[in-house]
Short mmCIF file of N, CA, C and O in Angstrom, two decimals:
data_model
loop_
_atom_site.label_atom_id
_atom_site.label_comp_id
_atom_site.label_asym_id
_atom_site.label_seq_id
_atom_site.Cartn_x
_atom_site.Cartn_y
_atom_site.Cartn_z
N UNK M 4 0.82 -1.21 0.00
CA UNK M 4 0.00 0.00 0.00
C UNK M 4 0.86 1.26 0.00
O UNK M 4 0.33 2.27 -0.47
N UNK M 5 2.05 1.34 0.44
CA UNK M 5 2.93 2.13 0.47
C UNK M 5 2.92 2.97 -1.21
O UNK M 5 2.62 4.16 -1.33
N UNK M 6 3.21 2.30 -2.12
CA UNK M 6 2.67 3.17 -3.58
C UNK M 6 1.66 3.89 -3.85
O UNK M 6 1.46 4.99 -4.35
N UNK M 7 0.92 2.89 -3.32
CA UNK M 7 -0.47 2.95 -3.92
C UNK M 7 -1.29 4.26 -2.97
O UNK M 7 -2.45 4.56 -3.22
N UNK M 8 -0.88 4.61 -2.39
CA UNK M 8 -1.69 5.56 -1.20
C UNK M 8 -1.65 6.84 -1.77
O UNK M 8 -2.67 7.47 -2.03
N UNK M 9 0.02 7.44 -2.08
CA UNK M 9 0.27 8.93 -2.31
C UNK M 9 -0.74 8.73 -3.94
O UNK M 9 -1.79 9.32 -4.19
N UNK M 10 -0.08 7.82 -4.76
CA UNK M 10 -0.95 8.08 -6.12
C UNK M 10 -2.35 7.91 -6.04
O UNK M 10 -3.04 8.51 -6.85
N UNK M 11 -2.91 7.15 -5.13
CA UNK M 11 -4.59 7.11 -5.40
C UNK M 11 -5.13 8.98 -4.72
O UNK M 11 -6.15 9.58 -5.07
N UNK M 12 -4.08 9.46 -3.74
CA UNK M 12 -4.73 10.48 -2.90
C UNK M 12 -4.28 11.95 -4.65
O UNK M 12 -4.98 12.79 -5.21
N UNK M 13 -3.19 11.59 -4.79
CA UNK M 13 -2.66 12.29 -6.42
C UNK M 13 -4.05 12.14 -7.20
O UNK M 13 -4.81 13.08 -7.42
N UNK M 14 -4.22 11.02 -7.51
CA UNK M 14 -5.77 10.87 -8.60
C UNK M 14 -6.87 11.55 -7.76
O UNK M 14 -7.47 12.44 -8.36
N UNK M 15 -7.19 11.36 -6.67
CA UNK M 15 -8.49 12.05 -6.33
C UNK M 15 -7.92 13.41 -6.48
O UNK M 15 -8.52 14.03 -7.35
N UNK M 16 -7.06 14.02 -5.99
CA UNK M 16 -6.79 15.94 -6.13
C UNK M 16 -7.23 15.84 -7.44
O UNK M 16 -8.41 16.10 -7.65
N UNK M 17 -6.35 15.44 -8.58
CA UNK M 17 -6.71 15.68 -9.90
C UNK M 17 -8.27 15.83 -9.84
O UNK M 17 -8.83 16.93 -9.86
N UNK M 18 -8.85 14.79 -9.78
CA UNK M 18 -10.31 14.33 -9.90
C UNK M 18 -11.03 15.45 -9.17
O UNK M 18 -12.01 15.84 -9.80
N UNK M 19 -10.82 16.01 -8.13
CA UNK M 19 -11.50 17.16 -7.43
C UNK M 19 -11.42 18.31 -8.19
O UNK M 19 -12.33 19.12 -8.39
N UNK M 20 -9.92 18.33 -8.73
CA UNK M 20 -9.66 19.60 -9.57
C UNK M 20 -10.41 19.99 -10.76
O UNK M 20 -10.65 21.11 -11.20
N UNK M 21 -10.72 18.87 -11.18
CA UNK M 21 -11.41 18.60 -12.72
C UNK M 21 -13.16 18.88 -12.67
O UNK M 21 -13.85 19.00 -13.68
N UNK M 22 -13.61 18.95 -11.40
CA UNK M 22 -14.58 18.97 -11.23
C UNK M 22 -15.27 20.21 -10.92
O UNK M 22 -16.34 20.71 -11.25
N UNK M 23 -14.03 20.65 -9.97
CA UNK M 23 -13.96 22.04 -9.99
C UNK M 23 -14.01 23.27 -10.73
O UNK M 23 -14.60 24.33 -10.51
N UNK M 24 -13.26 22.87 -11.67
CA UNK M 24 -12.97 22.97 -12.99
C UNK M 24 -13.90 23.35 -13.83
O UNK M 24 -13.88 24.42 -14.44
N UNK M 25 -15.29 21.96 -13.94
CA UNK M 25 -16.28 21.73 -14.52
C UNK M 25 -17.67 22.48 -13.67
O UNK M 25 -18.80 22.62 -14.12
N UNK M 26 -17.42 22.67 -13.03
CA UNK M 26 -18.80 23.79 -12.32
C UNK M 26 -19.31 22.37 -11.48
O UNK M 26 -20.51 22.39 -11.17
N UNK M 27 -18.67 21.34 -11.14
CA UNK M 27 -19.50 20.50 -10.28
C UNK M 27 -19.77 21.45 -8.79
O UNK M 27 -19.82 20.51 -7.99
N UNK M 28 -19.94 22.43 -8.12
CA UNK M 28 -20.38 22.83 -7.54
C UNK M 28 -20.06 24.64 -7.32
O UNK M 28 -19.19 25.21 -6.66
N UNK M 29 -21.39 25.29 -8.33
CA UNK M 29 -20.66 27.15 -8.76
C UNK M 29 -20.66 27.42 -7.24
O UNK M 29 -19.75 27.86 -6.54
N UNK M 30 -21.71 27.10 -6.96
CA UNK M 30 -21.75 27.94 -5.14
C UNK M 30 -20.29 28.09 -4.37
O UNK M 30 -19.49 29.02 -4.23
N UNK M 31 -20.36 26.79 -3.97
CA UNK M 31 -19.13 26.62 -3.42
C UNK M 31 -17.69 25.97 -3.71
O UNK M 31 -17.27 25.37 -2.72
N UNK M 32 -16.83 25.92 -4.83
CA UNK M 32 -16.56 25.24 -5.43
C UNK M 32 -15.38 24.54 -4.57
O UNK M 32 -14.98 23.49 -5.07
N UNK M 33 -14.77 24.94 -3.38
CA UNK M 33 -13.81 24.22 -2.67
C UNK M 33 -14.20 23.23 -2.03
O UNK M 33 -13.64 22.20 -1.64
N UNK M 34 -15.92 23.89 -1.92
CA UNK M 34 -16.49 22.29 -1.01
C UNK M 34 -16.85 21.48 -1.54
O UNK M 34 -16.94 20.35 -1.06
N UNK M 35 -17.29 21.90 -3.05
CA UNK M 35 -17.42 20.46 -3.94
C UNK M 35 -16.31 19.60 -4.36
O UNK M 35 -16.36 18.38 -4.50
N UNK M 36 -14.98 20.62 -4.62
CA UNK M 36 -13.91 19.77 -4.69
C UNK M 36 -13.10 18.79 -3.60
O UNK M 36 -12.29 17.91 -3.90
N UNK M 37 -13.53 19.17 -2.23
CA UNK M 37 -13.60 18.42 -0.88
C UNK M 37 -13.78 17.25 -1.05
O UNK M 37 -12.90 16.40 -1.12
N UNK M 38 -15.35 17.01 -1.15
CA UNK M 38 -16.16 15.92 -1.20
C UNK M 38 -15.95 15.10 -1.92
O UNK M 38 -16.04 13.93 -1.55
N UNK M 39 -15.52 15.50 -3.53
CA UNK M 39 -15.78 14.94 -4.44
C UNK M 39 -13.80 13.88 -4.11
O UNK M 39 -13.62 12.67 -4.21
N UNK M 40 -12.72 14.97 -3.76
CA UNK M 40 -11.58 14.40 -3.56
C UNK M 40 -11.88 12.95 -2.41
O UNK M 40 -11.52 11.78 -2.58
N UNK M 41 -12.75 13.63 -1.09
CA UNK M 41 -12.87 12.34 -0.16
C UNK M 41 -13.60 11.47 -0.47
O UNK M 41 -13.30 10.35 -0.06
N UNK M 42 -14.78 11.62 -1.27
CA UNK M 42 -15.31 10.24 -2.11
C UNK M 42 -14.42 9.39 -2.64
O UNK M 42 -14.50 8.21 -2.29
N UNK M 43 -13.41 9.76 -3.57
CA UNK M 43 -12.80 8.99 -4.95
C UNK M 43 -11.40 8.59 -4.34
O UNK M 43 -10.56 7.93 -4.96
N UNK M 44 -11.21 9.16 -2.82
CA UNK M 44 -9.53 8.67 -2.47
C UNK M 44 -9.11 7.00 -2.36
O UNK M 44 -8.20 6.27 -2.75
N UNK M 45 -10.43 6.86 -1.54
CA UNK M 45 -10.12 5.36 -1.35
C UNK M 45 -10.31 4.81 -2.31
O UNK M 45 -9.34 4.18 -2.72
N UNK M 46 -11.50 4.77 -3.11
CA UNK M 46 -11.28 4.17 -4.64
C UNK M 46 -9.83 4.14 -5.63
O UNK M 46 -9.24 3.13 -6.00
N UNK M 47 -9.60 5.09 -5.84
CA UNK M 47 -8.66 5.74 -6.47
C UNK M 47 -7.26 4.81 -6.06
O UNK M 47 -6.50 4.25 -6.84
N UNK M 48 -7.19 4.88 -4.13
CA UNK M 48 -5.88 4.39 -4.06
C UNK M 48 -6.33 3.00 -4.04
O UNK M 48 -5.30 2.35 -3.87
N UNK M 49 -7.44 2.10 -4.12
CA UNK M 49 -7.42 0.38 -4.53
C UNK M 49 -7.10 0.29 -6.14
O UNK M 49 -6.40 -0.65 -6.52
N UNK M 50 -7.49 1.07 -6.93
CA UNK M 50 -7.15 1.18 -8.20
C UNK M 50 -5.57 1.31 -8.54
O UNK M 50 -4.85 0.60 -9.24
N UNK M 51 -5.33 2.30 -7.92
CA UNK M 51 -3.65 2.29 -8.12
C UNK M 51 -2.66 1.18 -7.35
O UNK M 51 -1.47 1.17 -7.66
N UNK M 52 -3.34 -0.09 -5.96
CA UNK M 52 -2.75 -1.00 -5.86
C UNK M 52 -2.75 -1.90 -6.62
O UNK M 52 -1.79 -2.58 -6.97
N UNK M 53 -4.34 -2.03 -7.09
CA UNK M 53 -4.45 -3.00 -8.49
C UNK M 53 -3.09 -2.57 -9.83
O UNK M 53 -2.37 -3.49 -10.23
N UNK M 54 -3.02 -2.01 -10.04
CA UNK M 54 -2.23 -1.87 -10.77
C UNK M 54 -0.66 -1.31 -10.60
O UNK M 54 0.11 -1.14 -11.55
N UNK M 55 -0.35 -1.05 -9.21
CA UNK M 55 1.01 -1.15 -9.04
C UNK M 55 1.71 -2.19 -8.13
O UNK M 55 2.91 -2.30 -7.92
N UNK M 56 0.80 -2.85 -7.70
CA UNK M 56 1.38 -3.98 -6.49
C UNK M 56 1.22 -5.42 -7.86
O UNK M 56 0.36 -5.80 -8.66
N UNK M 57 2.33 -5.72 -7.53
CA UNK M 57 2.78 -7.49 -8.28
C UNK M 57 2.04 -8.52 -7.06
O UNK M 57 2.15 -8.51 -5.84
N UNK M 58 1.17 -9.45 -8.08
CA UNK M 58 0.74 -10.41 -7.12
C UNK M 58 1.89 -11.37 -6.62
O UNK M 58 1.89 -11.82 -5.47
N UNK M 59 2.71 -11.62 -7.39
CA UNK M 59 3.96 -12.54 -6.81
C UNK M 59 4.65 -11.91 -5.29
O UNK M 59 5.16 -12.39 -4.28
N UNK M 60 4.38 -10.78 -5.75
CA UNK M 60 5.13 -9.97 -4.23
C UNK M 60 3.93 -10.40 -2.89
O UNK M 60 4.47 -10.61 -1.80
N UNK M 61 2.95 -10.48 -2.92
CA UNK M 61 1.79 -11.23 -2.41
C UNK M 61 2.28 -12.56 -1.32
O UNK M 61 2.67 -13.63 -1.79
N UNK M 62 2.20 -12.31 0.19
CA UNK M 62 2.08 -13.35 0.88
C UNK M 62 0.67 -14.13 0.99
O UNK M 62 -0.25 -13.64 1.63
N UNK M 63 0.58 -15.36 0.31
CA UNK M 63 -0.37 -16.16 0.24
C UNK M 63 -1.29 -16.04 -1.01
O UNK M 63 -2.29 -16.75 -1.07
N UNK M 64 -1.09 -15.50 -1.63
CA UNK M 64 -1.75 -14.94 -2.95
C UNK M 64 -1.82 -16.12 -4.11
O UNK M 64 -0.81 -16.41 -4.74
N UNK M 65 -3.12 -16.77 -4.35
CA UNK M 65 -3.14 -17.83 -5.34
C UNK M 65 -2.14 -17.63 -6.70
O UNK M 65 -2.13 -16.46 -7.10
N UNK M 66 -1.58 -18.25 -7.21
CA UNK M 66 -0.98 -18.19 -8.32
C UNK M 66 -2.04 -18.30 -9.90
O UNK M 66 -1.58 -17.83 -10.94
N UNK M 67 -2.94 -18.72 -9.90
CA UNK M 67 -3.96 -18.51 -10.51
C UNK M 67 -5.02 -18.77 -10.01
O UNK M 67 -5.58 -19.84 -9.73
N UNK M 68 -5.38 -17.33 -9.85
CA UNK M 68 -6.93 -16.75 -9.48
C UNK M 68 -8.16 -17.19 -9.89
O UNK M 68 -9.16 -17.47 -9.24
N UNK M 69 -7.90 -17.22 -11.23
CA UNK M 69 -9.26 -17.55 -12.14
C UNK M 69 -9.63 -18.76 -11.98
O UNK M 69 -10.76 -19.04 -12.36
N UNK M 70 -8.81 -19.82 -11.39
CA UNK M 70 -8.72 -21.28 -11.20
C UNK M 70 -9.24 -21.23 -9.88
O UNK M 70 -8.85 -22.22 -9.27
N UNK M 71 -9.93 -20.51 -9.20
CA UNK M 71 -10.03 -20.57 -7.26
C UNK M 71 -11.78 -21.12 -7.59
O UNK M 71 -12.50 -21.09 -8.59
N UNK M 72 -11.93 -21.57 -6.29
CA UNK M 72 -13.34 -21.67 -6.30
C UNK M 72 -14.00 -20.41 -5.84
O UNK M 72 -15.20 -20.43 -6.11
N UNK M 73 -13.67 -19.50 -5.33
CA UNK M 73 -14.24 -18.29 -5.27
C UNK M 73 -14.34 -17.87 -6.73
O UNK M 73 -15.53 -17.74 -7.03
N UNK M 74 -13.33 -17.54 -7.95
CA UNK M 74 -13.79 -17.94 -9.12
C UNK M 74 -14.94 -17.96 -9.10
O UNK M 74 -15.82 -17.10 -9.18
N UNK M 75 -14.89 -19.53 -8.93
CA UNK M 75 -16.47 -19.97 -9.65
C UNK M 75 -17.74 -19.85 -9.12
O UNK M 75 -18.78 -20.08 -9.73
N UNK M 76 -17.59 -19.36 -7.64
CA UNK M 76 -18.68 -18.91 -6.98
C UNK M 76 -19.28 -17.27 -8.16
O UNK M 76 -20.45 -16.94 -8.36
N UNK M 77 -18.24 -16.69 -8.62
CA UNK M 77 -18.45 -15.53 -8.68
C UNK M 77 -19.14 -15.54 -10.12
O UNK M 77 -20.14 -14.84 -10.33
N UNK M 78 -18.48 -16.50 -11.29
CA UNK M 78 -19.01 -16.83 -12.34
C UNK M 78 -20.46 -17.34 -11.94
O UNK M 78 -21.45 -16.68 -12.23
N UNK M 79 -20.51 -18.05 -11.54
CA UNK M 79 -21.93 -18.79 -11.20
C UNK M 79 -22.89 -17.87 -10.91
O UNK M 79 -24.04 -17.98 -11.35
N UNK M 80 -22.43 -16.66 -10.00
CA UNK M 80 -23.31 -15.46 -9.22
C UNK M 80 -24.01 -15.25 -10.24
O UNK M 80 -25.20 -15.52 -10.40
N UNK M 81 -22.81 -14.43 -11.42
CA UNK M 81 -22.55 -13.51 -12.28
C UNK M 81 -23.98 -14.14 -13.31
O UNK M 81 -25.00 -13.52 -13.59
N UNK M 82 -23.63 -15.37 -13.64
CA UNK M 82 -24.64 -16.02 -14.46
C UNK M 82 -25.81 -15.60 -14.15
O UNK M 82 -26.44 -14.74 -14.77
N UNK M 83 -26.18 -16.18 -13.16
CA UNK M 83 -27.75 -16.72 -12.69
C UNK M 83 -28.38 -15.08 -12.46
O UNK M 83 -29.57 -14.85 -12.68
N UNK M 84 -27.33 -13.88 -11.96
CA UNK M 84 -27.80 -12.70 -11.95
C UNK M 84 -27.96 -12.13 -13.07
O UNK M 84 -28.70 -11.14 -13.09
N UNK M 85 -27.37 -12.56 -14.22
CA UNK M 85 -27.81 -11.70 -15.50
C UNK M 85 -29.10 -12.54 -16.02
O UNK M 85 -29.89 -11.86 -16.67
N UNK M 86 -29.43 -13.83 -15.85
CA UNK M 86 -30.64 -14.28 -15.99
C UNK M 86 -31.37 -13.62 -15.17
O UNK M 86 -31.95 -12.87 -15.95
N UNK M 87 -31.86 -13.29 -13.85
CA UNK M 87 -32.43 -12.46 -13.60
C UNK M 87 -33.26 -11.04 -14.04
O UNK M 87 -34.37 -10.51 -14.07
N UNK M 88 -31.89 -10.89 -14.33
CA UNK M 88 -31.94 -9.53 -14.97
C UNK M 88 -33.08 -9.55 -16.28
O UNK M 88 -33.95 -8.74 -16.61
N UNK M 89 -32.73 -10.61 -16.74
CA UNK M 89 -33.75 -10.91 -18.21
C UNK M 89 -34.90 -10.46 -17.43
O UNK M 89 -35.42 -9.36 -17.26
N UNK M 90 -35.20 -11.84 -16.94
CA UNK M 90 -36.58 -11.56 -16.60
C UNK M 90 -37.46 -10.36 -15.82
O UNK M 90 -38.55 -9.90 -16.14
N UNK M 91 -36.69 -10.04 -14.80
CA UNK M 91 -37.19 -8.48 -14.65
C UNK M 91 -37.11 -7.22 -15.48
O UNK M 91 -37.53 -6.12 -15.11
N UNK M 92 -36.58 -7.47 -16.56
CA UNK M 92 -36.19 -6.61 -17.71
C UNK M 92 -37.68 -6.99 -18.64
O UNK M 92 -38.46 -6.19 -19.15
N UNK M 93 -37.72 -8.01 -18.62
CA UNK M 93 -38.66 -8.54 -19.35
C UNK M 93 -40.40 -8.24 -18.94
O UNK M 93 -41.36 -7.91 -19.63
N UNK M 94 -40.21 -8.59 -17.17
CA UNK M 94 -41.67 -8.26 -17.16
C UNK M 94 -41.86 -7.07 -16.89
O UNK M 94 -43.01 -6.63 -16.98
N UNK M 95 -40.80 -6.22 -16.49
CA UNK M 95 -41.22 -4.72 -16.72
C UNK M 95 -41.21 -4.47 -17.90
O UNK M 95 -41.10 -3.24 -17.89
N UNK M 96 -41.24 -4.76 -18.86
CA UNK M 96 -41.42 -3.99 -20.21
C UNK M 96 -42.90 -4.33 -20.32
O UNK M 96 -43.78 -3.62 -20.80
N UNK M 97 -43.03 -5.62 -19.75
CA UNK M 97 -44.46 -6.15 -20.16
C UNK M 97 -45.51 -4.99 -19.48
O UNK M 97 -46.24 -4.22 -20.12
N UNK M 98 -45.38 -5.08 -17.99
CA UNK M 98 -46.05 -4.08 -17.42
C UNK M 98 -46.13 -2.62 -17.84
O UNK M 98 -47.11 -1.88 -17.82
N UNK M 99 -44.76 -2.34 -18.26
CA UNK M 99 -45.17 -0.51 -18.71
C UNK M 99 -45.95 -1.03 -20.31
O UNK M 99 -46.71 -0.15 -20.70
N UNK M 100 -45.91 -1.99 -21.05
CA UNK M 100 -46.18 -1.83 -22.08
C UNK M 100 -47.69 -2.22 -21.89
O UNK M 100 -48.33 -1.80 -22.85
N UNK M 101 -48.60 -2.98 -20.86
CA UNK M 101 -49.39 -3.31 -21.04
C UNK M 101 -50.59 -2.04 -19.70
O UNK M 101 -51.82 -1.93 -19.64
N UNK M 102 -50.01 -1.66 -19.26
CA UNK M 102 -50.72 -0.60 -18.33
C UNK M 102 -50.39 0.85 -18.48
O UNK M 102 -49.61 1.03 -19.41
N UNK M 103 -50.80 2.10 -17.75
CA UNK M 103 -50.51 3.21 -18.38
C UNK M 103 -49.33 4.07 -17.62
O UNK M 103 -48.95 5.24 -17.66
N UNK M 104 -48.95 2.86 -16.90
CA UNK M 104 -47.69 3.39 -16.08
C UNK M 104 -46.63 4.19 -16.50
O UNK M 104 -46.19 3.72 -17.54
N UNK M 105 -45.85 5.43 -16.09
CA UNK M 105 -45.03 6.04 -16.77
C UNK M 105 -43.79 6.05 -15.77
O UNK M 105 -43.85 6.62 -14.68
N UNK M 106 -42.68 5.38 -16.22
CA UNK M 106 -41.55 5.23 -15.22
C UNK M 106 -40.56 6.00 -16.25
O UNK M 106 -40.28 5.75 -17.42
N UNK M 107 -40.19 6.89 -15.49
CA UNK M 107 -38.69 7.65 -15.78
C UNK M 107 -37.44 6.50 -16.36
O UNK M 107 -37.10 5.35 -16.08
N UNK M 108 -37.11 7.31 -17.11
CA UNK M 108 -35.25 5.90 -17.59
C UNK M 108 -34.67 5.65 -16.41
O UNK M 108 -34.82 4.61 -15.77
N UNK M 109 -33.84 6.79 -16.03
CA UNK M 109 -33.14 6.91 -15.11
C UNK M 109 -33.54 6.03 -13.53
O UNK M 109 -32.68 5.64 -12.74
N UNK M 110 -34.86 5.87 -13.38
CA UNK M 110 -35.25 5.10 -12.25
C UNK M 110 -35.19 4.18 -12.31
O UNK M 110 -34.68 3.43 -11.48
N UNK M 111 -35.86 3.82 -13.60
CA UNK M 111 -35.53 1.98 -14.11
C UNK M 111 -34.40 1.66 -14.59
O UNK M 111 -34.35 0.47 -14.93
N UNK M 112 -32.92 2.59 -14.84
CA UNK M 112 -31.85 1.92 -14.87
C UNK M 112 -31.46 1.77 -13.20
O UNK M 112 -31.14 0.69 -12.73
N UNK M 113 -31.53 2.74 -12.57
CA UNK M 113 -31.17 2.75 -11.01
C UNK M 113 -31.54 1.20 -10.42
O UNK M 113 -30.85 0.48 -9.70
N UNK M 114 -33.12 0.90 -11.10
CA UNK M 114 -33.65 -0.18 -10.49
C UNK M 114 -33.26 -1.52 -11.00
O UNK M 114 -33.33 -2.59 -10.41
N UNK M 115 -32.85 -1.28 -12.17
CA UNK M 115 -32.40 -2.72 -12.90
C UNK M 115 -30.70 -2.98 -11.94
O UNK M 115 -30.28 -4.04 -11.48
N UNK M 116 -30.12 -1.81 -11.89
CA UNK M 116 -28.48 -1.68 -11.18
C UNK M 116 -28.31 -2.12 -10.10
O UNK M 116 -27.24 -2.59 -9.71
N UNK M 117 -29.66 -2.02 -9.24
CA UNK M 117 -29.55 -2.66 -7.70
C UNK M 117 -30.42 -3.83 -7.66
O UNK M 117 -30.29 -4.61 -6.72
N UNK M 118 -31.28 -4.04 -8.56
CA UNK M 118 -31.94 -5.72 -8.55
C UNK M 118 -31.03 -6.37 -8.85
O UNK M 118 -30.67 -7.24 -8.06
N UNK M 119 -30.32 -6.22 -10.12
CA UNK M 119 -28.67 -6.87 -10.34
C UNK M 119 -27.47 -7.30 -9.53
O UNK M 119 -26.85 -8.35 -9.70
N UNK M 120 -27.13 -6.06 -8.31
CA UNK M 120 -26.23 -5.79 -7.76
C UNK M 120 -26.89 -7.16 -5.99
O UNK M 120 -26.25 -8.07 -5.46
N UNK M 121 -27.88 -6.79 -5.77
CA UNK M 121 -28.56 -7.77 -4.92
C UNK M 121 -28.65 -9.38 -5.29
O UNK M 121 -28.31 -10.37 -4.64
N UNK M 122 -29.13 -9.26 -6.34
CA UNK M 122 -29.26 -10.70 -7.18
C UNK M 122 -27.98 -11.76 -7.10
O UNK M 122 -27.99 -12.98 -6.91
N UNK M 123 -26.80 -10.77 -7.34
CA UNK M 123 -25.25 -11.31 -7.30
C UNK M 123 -24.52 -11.70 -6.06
O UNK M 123 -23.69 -12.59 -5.91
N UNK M 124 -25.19 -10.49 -4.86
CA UNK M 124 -24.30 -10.77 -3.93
C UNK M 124 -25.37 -11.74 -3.23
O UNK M 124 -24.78 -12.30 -2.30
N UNK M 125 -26.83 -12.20 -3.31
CA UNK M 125 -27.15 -13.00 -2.82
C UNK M 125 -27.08 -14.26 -3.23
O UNK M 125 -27.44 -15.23 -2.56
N UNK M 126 -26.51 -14.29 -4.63
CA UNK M 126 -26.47 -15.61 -5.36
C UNK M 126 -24.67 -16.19 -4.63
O UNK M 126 -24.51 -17.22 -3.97
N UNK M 127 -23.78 -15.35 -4.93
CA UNK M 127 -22.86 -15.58 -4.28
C UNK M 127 -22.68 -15.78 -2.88
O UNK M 127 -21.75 -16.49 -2.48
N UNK M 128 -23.52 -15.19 -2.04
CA UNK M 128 -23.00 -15.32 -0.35
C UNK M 128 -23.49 -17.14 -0.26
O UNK M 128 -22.84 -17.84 0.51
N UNK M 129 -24.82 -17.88 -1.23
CA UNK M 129 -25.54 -18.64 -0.97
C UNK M 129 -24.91 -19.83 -1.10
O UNK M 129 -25.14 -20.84 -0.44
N UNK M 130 -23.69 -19.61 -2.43
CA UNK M 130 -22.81 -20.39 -3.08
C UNK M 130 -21.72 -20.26 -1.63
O UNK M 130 -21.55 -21.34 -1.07
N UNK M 131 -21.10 -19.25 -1.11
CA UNK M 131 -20.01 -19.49 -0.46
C UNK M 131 -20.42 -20.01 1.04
O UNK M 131 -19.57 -20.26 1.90
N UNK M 132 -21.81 -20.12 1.23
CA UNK M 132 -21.99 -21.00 2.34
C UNK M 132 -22.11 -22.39 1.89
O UNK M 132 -21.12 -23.03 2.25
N UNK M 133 -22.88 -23.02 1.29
CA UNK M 133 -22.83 -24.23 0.45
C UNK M 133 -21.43 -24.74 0.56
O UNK M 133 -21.23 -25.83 1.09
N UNK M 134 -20.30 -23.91 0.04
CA UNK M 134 -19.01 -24.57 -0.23
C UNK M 134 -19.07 -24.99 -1.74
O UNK M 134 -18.12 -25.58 -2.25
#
């Protein structure tokens, strides 16, 4: 983490700056660049370990990942949640198409993003108790 800390806290300044920059907040613009820097730091610095830390340097670190059964818990999630997805994709179309319901995009992507996001981590927690 030692790399990865100063450059992820480097990417969020940028990222605050840019925003700043962009009118993400005319009122106050130091406090939008605040927020927006302490949102994206911690992100920012897992992103920059992902990509500056060597897994070989790694105490205990599988040598191939993709081969783990967590893997395949996650493939499996991944699956059965995008089937999901069909079908609630599916019968909401049916419903707005067959009643006079008027749903905003933006709500029904929000809603498809977290039926998805639920779907996965409950398909997965179900798999990693199972074994």
């Amino acid at each position: 983490m030692v790399p990865a800390i100063p450059v992820g806290i480097l990417l969020a300044a940028l990222v605050a700056a840019a925003a700043a920059l962009a009118g993400f907040s005319p009122q106050r613009p130091l406090l939008g660049a605040a927020i927006v820097a302490a949102l994206t730091a911690l992100p920012l610095c897992a992103l920059a370990w992902a990509f500056l830390v060597d897994r070989d340097s790694l105490k205990g670190a599988a040598a191939r990942p993709e081969e783990s059964v967590e893997s395949r818990w996650y493939d499996a999630s991944a699956a059965g949640a995008f089937h999901d997805l069909l079908i609630v994709a599916g019968l909401g179309t049916a419903v707005l198409f067959l009643t006079p319901l008027q749903i905003d995009g933006s709500i029904a992507l929000l809603a498809m993003t977290v039926a998805g996001m639920l779907s996965m981590g409950v398909r997965y927690t179900v798999s990693r108790r199972r074994g």
